[in-house]
Coordinates of C-alpha atoms in Angstrom, one line a residue:
M255 CA -4.2 3.8 -18.1
N256 CA -3.2 5.4 -21.4
Q257 CA -5.7 3.4 -23.5
P258 CA -9.1 5.0 -24.3
V259 CA -11.8 4.2 -21.7
L260 CA -14.5 2.1 -23.4
P261 CA -18.0 3.1 -22.2
N262 CA -19.2 -0.4 -21.7
S263 CA -16.1 -1.7 -20.0
L264 CA -15.8 -2.0 -16.2
E265 CA -13.5 1.0 -16.3
G266 CA -16.0 3.0 -18.4
R267 CA -18.9 2.1 -16.1
D268 CA -16.8 3.0 -13.1
V269 CA -16.1 6.4 -14.6
A270 CA -19.8 6.8 -15.3
F271 CA -21.1 5.9 -11.9
H272 CA -18.4 6.0 -9.2
L273 CA -17.1 9.1 -7.3
H274 CA -13.7 8.2 -5.9
S275 CA -12.0 9.5 -2.7
Q276 CA -8.9 11.7 -3.1
T277 CA -9.1 11.5 -6.9
N278 CA -9.1 14.2 -9.5
P279 CA -12.4 13.9 -11.4
R280 CA -11.1 15.2 -14.7
Q281 CA -8.1 12.9 -14.6
M282 CA -10.4 10.0 -13.7
E283 CA -12.6 10.6 -16.7
E284 CA -9.5 10.9 -19.0
N285 CA -7.6 7.9 -17.7
G286 CA -10.1 5.6 -16.0
P287 CA -9.5 3.6 -12.8
I288 CA -6.8 1.2 -11.9
V289 CA -8.7 -2.1 -11.4
V290 CA -7.4 -4.3 -8.5
T291 CA -8.8 -7.8 -8.6
R292 CA -7.1 -9.8 -5.8
G293 CA -4.5 -9.9 -3.1
E294 CA -1.9 -12.3 -1.8
G295 CA 0.4 -11.5 1.1
I296 CA 1.9 -8.1 0.6
R297 CA 0.9 -8.0 -3.1
V298 CA -2.1 -6.9 -5.1
Y299 CA -3.0 -7.8 -8.7
D300 CA -4.5 -5.7 -11.4
A301 CA -7.0 -6.8 -14.0
A302 CA -4.3 -7.9 -16.3
G303 CA -2.8 -10.1 -13.6
K304 CA 0.3 -7.9 -12.9
P305 CA 1.4 -8.1 -9.3
Y306 CA 2.4 -5.0 -7.3
I307 CA 4.1 -4.9 -3.9
D308 CA 1.8 -2.5 -1.9
A309 CA 4.4 -0.9 0.3
M310 CA 1.7 1.3 1.9
A311 CA -0.5 -1.6 3.2
G312 CA -3.3 -0.1 1.1
L313 CA -4.0 3.1 3.2
W314 CA -1.6 2.3 6.0
C315 CA -3.9 -0.3 7.2
A316 CA -3.7 -3.9 5.8
S317 CA -1.1 -4.9 8.4
L318 CA -1.7 -8.6 7.8
G319 CA -1.7 -8.4 4.0
F320 CA -4.4 -8.6 1.5
A321 CA -5.9 -12.1 1.8
N322 CA -5.5 -13.5 5.3
E323 CA -7.3 -16.8 5.7
R324 CA -7.6 -16.6 9.5
L325 CA -9.3 -13.2 9.4
A326 CA -11.6 -14.4 6.6
A327 CA -12.5 -17.5 8.7
A328 CA -13.2 -15.4 11.8
A329 CA -15.6 -13.2 9.8
S330 CA -17.3 -16.2 8.2
R331 CA -17.8 -17.9 11.6
Q332 CA -19.3 -14.8 13.1
Y333 CA -21.6 -14.2 10.1
T334 CA -23.1 -17.7 10.6
E335 CA -23.7 -17.1 14.3
L336 CA -24.8 -13.5 14.5
G337 CA -24.4 -11.3 11.4
F338 CA -25.4 -8.1 13.2
Y339 CA -26.5 -6.8 16.6
H340 CA -26.0 -3.5 18.4
T341 CA -24.6 -2.3 21.7
F342 CA -27.2 0.3 22.5
F343 CA -29.6 0.2 25.5
Q344 CA -27.4 -2.0 27.7
R345 CA -27.0 -4.7 25.1
T346 CA -23.6 -6.3 24.6
L347 CA -22.0 -9.1 22.6
P348 CA -19.4 -11.5 24.0
G349 CA -16.8 -10.4 21.4
A350 CA -17.4 -6.7 22.2
T351 CA -16.8 -7.4 25.9
Q352 CA -13.6 -9.4 25.2
L353 CA -12.2 -6.8 22.8
A354 CA -12.9 -3.9 25.1
E355 CA -11.1 -5.6 27.9
K356 CA -8.2 -6.5 25.6
L357 CA -7.8 -2.9 24.3
V358 CA -7.9 -1.4 27.8
D359 CA -5.1 -3.8 28.8
L360 CA -3.0 -3.3 25.7
T361 CA -3.1 0.5 25.8
G362 CA -2.3 0.6 29.5
M363 CA -5.4 2.7 30.2
T364 CA -5.9 1.0 33.6
G365 CA -9.4 1.4 34.9
G366 CA -10.5 2.9 31.6
K367 CA -13.2 2.0 29.0
A368 CA -13.3 1.2 25.3
Y369 CA -16.0 2.7 23.0
F370 CA -16.5 1.3 19.5
A371 CA -17.2 3.1 16.3
T372 CA -16.6 2.2 12.6
S373 CA -13.9 4.6 11.3
G374 CA -11.0 6.7 12.4
S375 CA -12.9 9.9 11.7
E376 CA -15.7 8.8 14.0
A377 CA -13.2 7.8 16.7
N378 CA -11.5 11.2 16.6
E379 CA -14.8 13.1 16.7
T380 CA -15.9 10.9 19.6
M381 CA -12.9 12.0 21.5
V382 CA -13.8 15.6 20.9
K383 CA -17.4 15.1 22.2
L384 CA -16.1 13.3 25.2
A385 CA -13.7 16.2 25.9
W386 CA -16.6 18.6 25.9
V387 CA -18.5 16.4 28.3
Y388 CA -15.5 16.2 30.6
H389 CA -15.1 20.0 30.9
T390 CA -18.8 20.6 31.2
V391 CA -19.1 18.3 34.1
R392 CA -16.3 20.1 35.8
G393 CA -18.0 23.5 35.5
K394 CA -16.0 24.6 32.5
P395 CA -18.5 24.5 29.6
T396 CA -16.7 27.2 27.7
K397 CA -13.7 24.9 27.0
R398 CA -14.7 23.9 23.5
K399 CA -11.9 24.7 21.1
V400 CA -9.5 22.0 19.8
I401 CA -5.9 22.6 18.8
A402 CA -4.4 20.4 16.2
R403 CA -1.2 20.9 14.2
D404 CA -0.2 22.0 10.7
R405 CA 0.2 19.1 8.3
A406 CA -1.9 16.8 10.5
F407 CA -4.5 14.4 9.2
H408 CA -7.3 13.3 11.4
G409 CA -10.1 12.2 9.1
S410 CA -12.7 13.4 6.6
T411 CA -15.9 14.0 8.5
I412 CA -16.6 17.7 9.3
A413 CA -14.9 18.0 12.7
A414 CA -12.2 15.5 11.9
A415 CA -11.4 17.4 8.6
S416 CA -11.4 20.6 10.6
M417 CA -8.7 19.2 12.8
C418 CA -6.6 18.4 9.7
G419 CA -3.8 20.8 9.1
L420 CA -3.8 20.2 5.3
G421 CA -5.3 22.7 2.9
F422 CA -6.7 20.1 0.5
M423 CA -9.0 18.8 3.2
H424 CA -10.5 22.3 3.7
R425 CA -10.6 24.1 0.3
E426 CA -13.8 22.6 -1.1
F427 CA -15.9 22.7 2.1
G428 CA -15.2 26.0 3.8
L429 CA -13.3 24.3 6.6
P430 CA -12.1 24.4 9.3
L431 CA -15.1 25.1 11.4
P432 CA -14.7 27.9 14.0
G433 CA -13.1 26.6 17.1
F434 CA -10.6 24.3 15.5
L435 CA -7.1 25.8 15.7
H436 CA -3.6 24.8 14.5
T437 CA -0.1 25.1 15.9
L438 CA 3.3 24.3 14.4
C439 CA 4.2 20.8 13.1
P440 CA 7.2 19.3 14.9
D441 CA 9.2 18.9 11.6
A442 CA 12.8 19.5 12.6
Y443 CA 14.1 19.0 9.1
R444 CA 11.9 21.8 7.7
G445 CA 11.1 23.8 10.9
M446 CA 14.4 24.4 12.7
R447 CA 15.9 27.8 12.3
E448 CA 19.6 28.5 11.6
G449 CA 21.6 28.0 14.7
E450 CA 18.7 26.2 16.5
D451 CA 19.2 22.6 17.8
E452 CA 16.4 20.2 18.4
A453 CA 16.0 21.1 22.1
A454 CA 15.7 24.8 21.2
F455 CA 13.2 23.9 18.4
V456 CA 11.1 21.9 20.9
E457 CA 11.1 24.8 23.3
R458 CA 10.0 27.2 20.5
L459 CA 7.1 24.9 19.6
A460 CA 6.0 24.8 23.2
R461 CA 6.1 28.6 23.4
E462 CA 4.1 28.9 20.2
L463 CA 1.5 26.5 21.6
E464 CA 1.3 28.4 24.9
S465 CA 1.0 31.7 23.1
L466 CA -1.9 30.4 21.0
I467 CA -3.6 29.2 24.2
L468 CA -3.2 32.5 25.9
R469 CA -4.4 34.4 22.8
E470 CA -7.6 32.3 22.6
G471 CA -8.0 32.1 26.3
P472 CA -7.2 29.0 28.3
D473 CA -10.9 28.7 29.4
S474 CA -11.9 28.2 25.8
I475 CA -9.5 25.3 25.0
A476 CA -10.8 21.8 25.5
A477 CA -8.2 19.6 23.9
F478 CA -5.0 19.1 21.9
I479 CA -5.0 16.3 19.3
A480 CA -1.9 14.8 17.7
E481 CA -0.6 11.7 16.0
P482 CA 2.5 10.4 17.7
I483 CA 4.1 10.4 14.2
N484 CA 2.4 12.5 11.6
A485 CA 1.4 10.1 8.8
G486 CA -0.4 11.8 5.9
G487 CA 1.5 15.0 6.6
G488 CA 4.8 13.5 5.6
I489 CA 5.8 10.9 8.2
I490 CA 7.1 13.4 10.8
L491 CA 8.8 11.9 13.8
P492 CA 9.0 14.6 16.5
P493 CA 12.3 15.5 18.2
A494 CA 13.1 13.8 21.5
G495 CA 11.2 15.4 24.4
Y496 CA 8.6 17.0 22.2
F497 CA 5.5 15.4 23.8
S498 CA 6.7 15.7 27.4
R499 CA 7.2 19.4 26.9
I500 CA 3.9 19.9 25.1
Q501 CA 2.1 18.0 27.8
Q502 CA 3.6 20.3 30.4
I503 CA 1.8 23.2 28.7
L504 CA -1.5 21.2 28.3
N505 CA -1.5 20.3 32.0
K506 CA -0.8 23.9 33.0
Y507 CA -4.0 25.0 31.3
D508 CA -6.2 22.0 32.0
I509 CA -6.3 20.9 28.4
L510 CA -6.8 17.2 27.4
F511 CA -4.5 15.3 25.2
L512 CA -6.2 13.3 22.4
D513 CA -3.9 10.6 20.9
D514 CA -4.7 9.7 17.3
E515 CA -3.2 6.2 17.0
I516 CA -5.2 5.4 13.8
V517 CA -2.0 4.8 11.7
C518 CA 0.5 4.4 14.5
G519 CA -1.2 1.7 16.5
F520 CA -0.8 -2.0 16.7
G521 CA 3.0 -2.3 16.1
R522 CA 3.4 0.0 13.2
T523 CA 6.1 2.2 14.9
G524 CA 8.0 -0.6 16.6
E525 CA 5.9 -0.4 19.8
W526 CA 2.4 -1.6 20.4
F527 CA 1.3 2.1 20.1
G528 CA 2.9 5.2 18.8
K529 CA 2.6 6.9 22.2
D530 CA 5.2 4.5 23.6
T531 CA 7.6 5.4 20.7
V532 CA 7.4 9.1 21.5
G533 CA 6.8 9.1 25.2
A534 CA 3.3 10.5 25.4
S535 CA 0.6 10.0 28.1
P536 CA -2.9 10.6 26.6
D537 CA -6.3 11.1 28.1
M538 CA -7.9 9.3 25.2
M539 CA -6.7 7.2 22.3
A540 CA -8.4 6.7 18.9
L541 CA -7.7 3.3 17.3
A542 CA -8.6 2.0 13.8
K543 CA -6.9 0.6 10.7
G544 CA -4.6 -2.0 12.2
L545 CA -7.2 -2.9 14.7
S546 CA -8.8 -5.3 12.2
S547 CA -6.0 -5.0 9.6
A548 CA -8.8 -3.2 7.7
Y549 CA -10.7 -6.4 7.1
F550 CA -13.8 -4.9 8.7
P551 CA -14.6 -1.2 9.3
I552 CA -14.1 -0.9 13.1
S553 CA -12.5 1.7 15.3
A554 CA -12.3 2.4 19.0
V555 CA -11.7 5.1 21.6
V556 CA -10.0 4.0 24.8
L557 CA -10.6 6.6 27.5
A558 CA -8.9 7.1 30.8
P559 CA -11.1 6.7 34.0
H560 CA -11.5 10.4 34.6
I561 CA -13.2 10.7 31.2
Y562 CA -15.6 7.9 31.9
E563 CA -16.4 9.3 35.3
A564 CA -17.4 12.6 33.6
V565 CA -19.9 10.7 31.3
K566 CA -21.3 8.9 34.3
E567 CA -21.7 12.1 36.3
F568 CA -23.3 14.0 33.4
N569 CA -26.0 11.3 33.2
K570 CA -26.5 10.8 37.0
A571 CA -30.1 11.9 36.8
G572 CA -31.0 9.0 34.6
G573 CA -30.3 10.1 31.0
N574 CA -28.5 8.0 28.4
F575 CA -25.1 8.8 26.9
G576 CA -26.3 10.6 23.8
H577 CA -23.8 9.2 21.3
G578 CA -23.7 6.1 19.2
F579 CA -23.4 4.5 15.7
T580 CA -25.5 1.7 14.4
N581 CA -22.4 -0.6 13.9
S582 CA -20.7 0.3 17.2
G583 CA -19.3 -3.1 18.5
H584 CA -20.5 -4.9 15.4
P585 CA -20.1 -8.7 16.1
V586 CA -18.2 -9.4 12.9
G587 CA -15.9 -6.4 13.4
V588 CA -15.0 -7.4 16.9
A589 CA -14.4 -11.0 15.8
V590 CA -12.0 -10.0 13.1
A591 CA -10.3 -7.5 15.5
L592 CA -9.8 -10.2 18.1
E593 CA -8.3 -12.6 15.6
A594 CA -6.0 -9.8 14.3
L595 CA -4.8 -9.1 17.8
A596 CA -4.2 -12.9 18.3
I597 CA -2.1 -13.0 15.1
Y598 CA -0.1 -9.9 16.2
E599 CA 0.8 -11.5 19.5
E600 CA 1.7 -14.9 17.9
M601 CA 4.0 -13.2 15.4
N602 CA 5.6 -11.1 18.1
V603 CA 4.7 -8.0 16.1
V604 CA 6.7 -5.5 18.0
E605 CA 10.0 -7.3 17.7
H606 CA 9.3 -8.3 14.1
V607 CA 8.5 -4.7 13.1
R608 CA 11.7 -3.4 14.8
A609 CA 13.8 -5.9 12.9
M610 CA 12.1 -5.4 9.5
G611 CA 12.0 -1.6 10.0
A612 CA 15.7 -1.4 10.8
R613 CA 16.5 -3.5 7.7
L614 CA 14.3 -1.3 5.4
R615 CA 15.6 1.9 6.9
G616 CA 19.2 0.7 6.4
H617 CA 18.5 0.2 2.8
F618 CA 16.9 3.6 2.4
E619 CA 19.7 5.3 4.2
R620 CA 22.2 3.6 1.8
I621 CA 20.1 4.7 -1.2
G622 CA 19.9 8.2 0.2
R623 CA 23.6 8.6 0.7
A624 CA 24.1 7.8 -3.0
S625 CA 21.3 9.9 -4.4
P626 CA 21.6 13.6 -5.2
I627 CA 17.9 14.2 -4.4
V628 CA 17.3 12.4 -1.1
G629 CA 17.3 15.0 1.6
Q630 CA 16.2 12.9 4.6
V631 CA 15.1 9.4 5.6
R632 CA 12.9 9.4 8.7
G633 CA 10.3 7.6 10.7
A634 CA 10.1 4.6 13.0
G635 CA 9.4 0.9 12.7
L636 CA 7.7 0.2 9.4
M637 CA 6.5 3.8 8.9
L638 CA 9.3 5.4 6.9
G639 CA 9.5 8.5 4.7
I640 CA 12.1 9.7 2.1
E641 CA 12.0 13.5 1.5
L642 CA 13.2 14.5 -2.0
V643 CA 15.0 17.8 -2.4
A644 CA 16.5 19.9 -5.2
D645 CA 19.6 20.5 -3.1
K646 CA 20.7 18.3 -0.3
T647 CA 23.1 20.8 1.4
S648 CA 20.6 23.7 1.5
R649 CA 17.5 21.4 1.8
T650 CA 16.0 23.5 -1.0
P651 CA 12.7 21.8 -2.1
F652 CA 11.8 21.2 -5.7
D653 CA 9.5 23.6 -7.5
P654 CA 6.0 22.3 -6.6
H655 CA 5.0 22.6 -10.3
L656 CA 7.4 19.7 -11.1
Q657 CA 5.4 17.3 -8.9
V658 CA 8.4 15.3 -8.3
G659 CA 6.7 13.0 -5.7
M660 CA 3.9 12.2 -8.2
A661 CA 6.5 11.4 -10.8
F662 CA 8.1 8.9 -8.5
D663 CA 4.7 7.5 -7.8
R664 CA 4.1 6.8 -11.5
I665 CA 7.5 5.4 -12.1
A666 CA 7.4 3.1 -9.1
Y667 CA 3.9 1.9 -10.1
G668 CA 5.3 0.9 -13.5
N669 CA 8.0 -1.0 -11.6
G670 CA 5.4 -2.9 -9.6
L671 CA 5.8 -0.9 -6.4
V672 CA 3.0 1.0 -4.6
A673 CA 4.3 3.9 -2.4
R674 CA 2.6 7.1 -1.3
C675 CA 3.7 10.6 -2.3
M676 CA 2.9 13.4 0.2
G677 CA 4.2 16.3 -1.8
D678 CA 7.8 15.3 -2.3
V679 CA 7.9 12.9 0.6
L680 CA 7.7 9.3 -0.4
G681 CA 5.9 7.2 2.2
F682 CA 6.4 3.5 3.0
S683 CA 4.2 1.7 5.4
P684 CA 4.2 -2.0 4.2
P685 CA 2.1 -4.8 5.7
L686 CA 3.7 -5.8 9.0
I687 CA 4.0 -9.4 7.8
V688 CA 6.9 -8.4 5.5
T689 CA 9.9 -10.8 5.4
E690 CA 13.5 -10.0 4.9
S691 CA 13.2 -10.8 1.2
D692 CA 10.1 -8.6 0.9
V693 CA 12.0 -5.7 2.5
D694 CA 14.9 -6.2 0.2
E695 CA 12.6 -6.3 -2.8
I696 CA 10.8 -3.1 -1.7
A697 CA 14.2 -1.4 -1.4
E698 CA 15.4 -2.7 -4.8
R699 CA 12.3 -1.4 -6.6
C700 CA 12.5 1.9 -4.8
E701 CA 16.2 2.3 -5.8
T702 CA 15.5 1.5 -9.4
S703 CA 12.6 3.9 -9.5
L704 CA 14.6 6.6 -7.8
H705 CA 17.4 6.3 -10.4
Q706 CA 14.8 6.6 -13.2
L707 CA 13.4 9.7 -11.5
E708 CA 16.9 11.2 -11.3
R709 CA 17.4 10.6 -15.0
H710 CA 14.0 12.2 -15.7
L711 CA 15.0 15.3 -13.7
G712 CA 18.4 15.4 -15.4
C713 CA 20.4 14.5 -12.3
L714 CA 22.0 11.5 -14.0
P715 CA 23.2 10.9 -17.5

């Protein structure tokens, strides 16, 4: 990355022609891209052949690693049988039917339906549109606003980005759109006040939400959206009782709960879905990422029966449901997703994640006790965060200009470890296929990198 970028090299051509997601354009022009050429298990390899443990499963998504032969074979078989068809106008595909049935069963949405899209952003926006239909049918068309939370991430399309509670998703685009509101993030480590325990903190969050609803007018609020565990906002596991208390408020004012399971779903948190980890009961669920282990762009919304009945009622005069994507229910996507679900079940993914997650968390907690800059280790299953602080006792954060998280990211990458810095929170969300030796190696490389960061900051001799 420190060598000059040659204009005719792959790196130079990439700089010339390719606009990258979540990348600083000036730094890209100066340093060029990191070229990844192949994958094997939990590792990826750069153009020089150097291996890296990707402890973030790419973007929280490659749950079955980076070169799974069974998923590749499932896609190949389907491409030879039917490379594309759609699910508009009463058409269906055997795989789409089978996957819809499987998802309704897995999620526990008895009597519900599954709707297919191609990205998490599309799934989240689909839930919003369905919420509008639901309230309109019930004679409440003014219920349009959506409440999300500070530090939430829900996608990059216009409405999904509006639901994000992260400034960097808004600043370039004049977002959020009107009607997208935000309430407090349930981060007890940063949010609790002096003398406040977790129960009191939860009660204050509930009061804040209720106050927001009353200020805006309950008849204007359609839905509340949340990840069971905030992912991109810093891996925030809410305190016990948070969702049950929040849902009391939502039920009181006839507000739907939209569950963004895009990161948390399919075993990531040590349950099949994050809602089961945190005790939530949604009206709709958005699924993506682990649904196909990211081997094909596919997402889904699983909706409870009362949501489907509203769609049916709206179209009782003979109209068609006015929503759809060209690749909804794509035959290759559903084939890959069905194979991924079969693998999860064969590997007993929930029990495996619980065991590997406990092992990794144990390593991180040991590292944290010895480190002068680890403030908290948190998360669930194989979705863990380490928050770095300038002072452990006072929880004083580092000066943002130091970019401590980014410094760790660079150091870890040099040590062959890919993590994810979210400010000064280090994220770890490795492929779910990790073994005990993989977990131990992730922890070892993390510890080595953390010691190097401590020396860089002057915390160690």
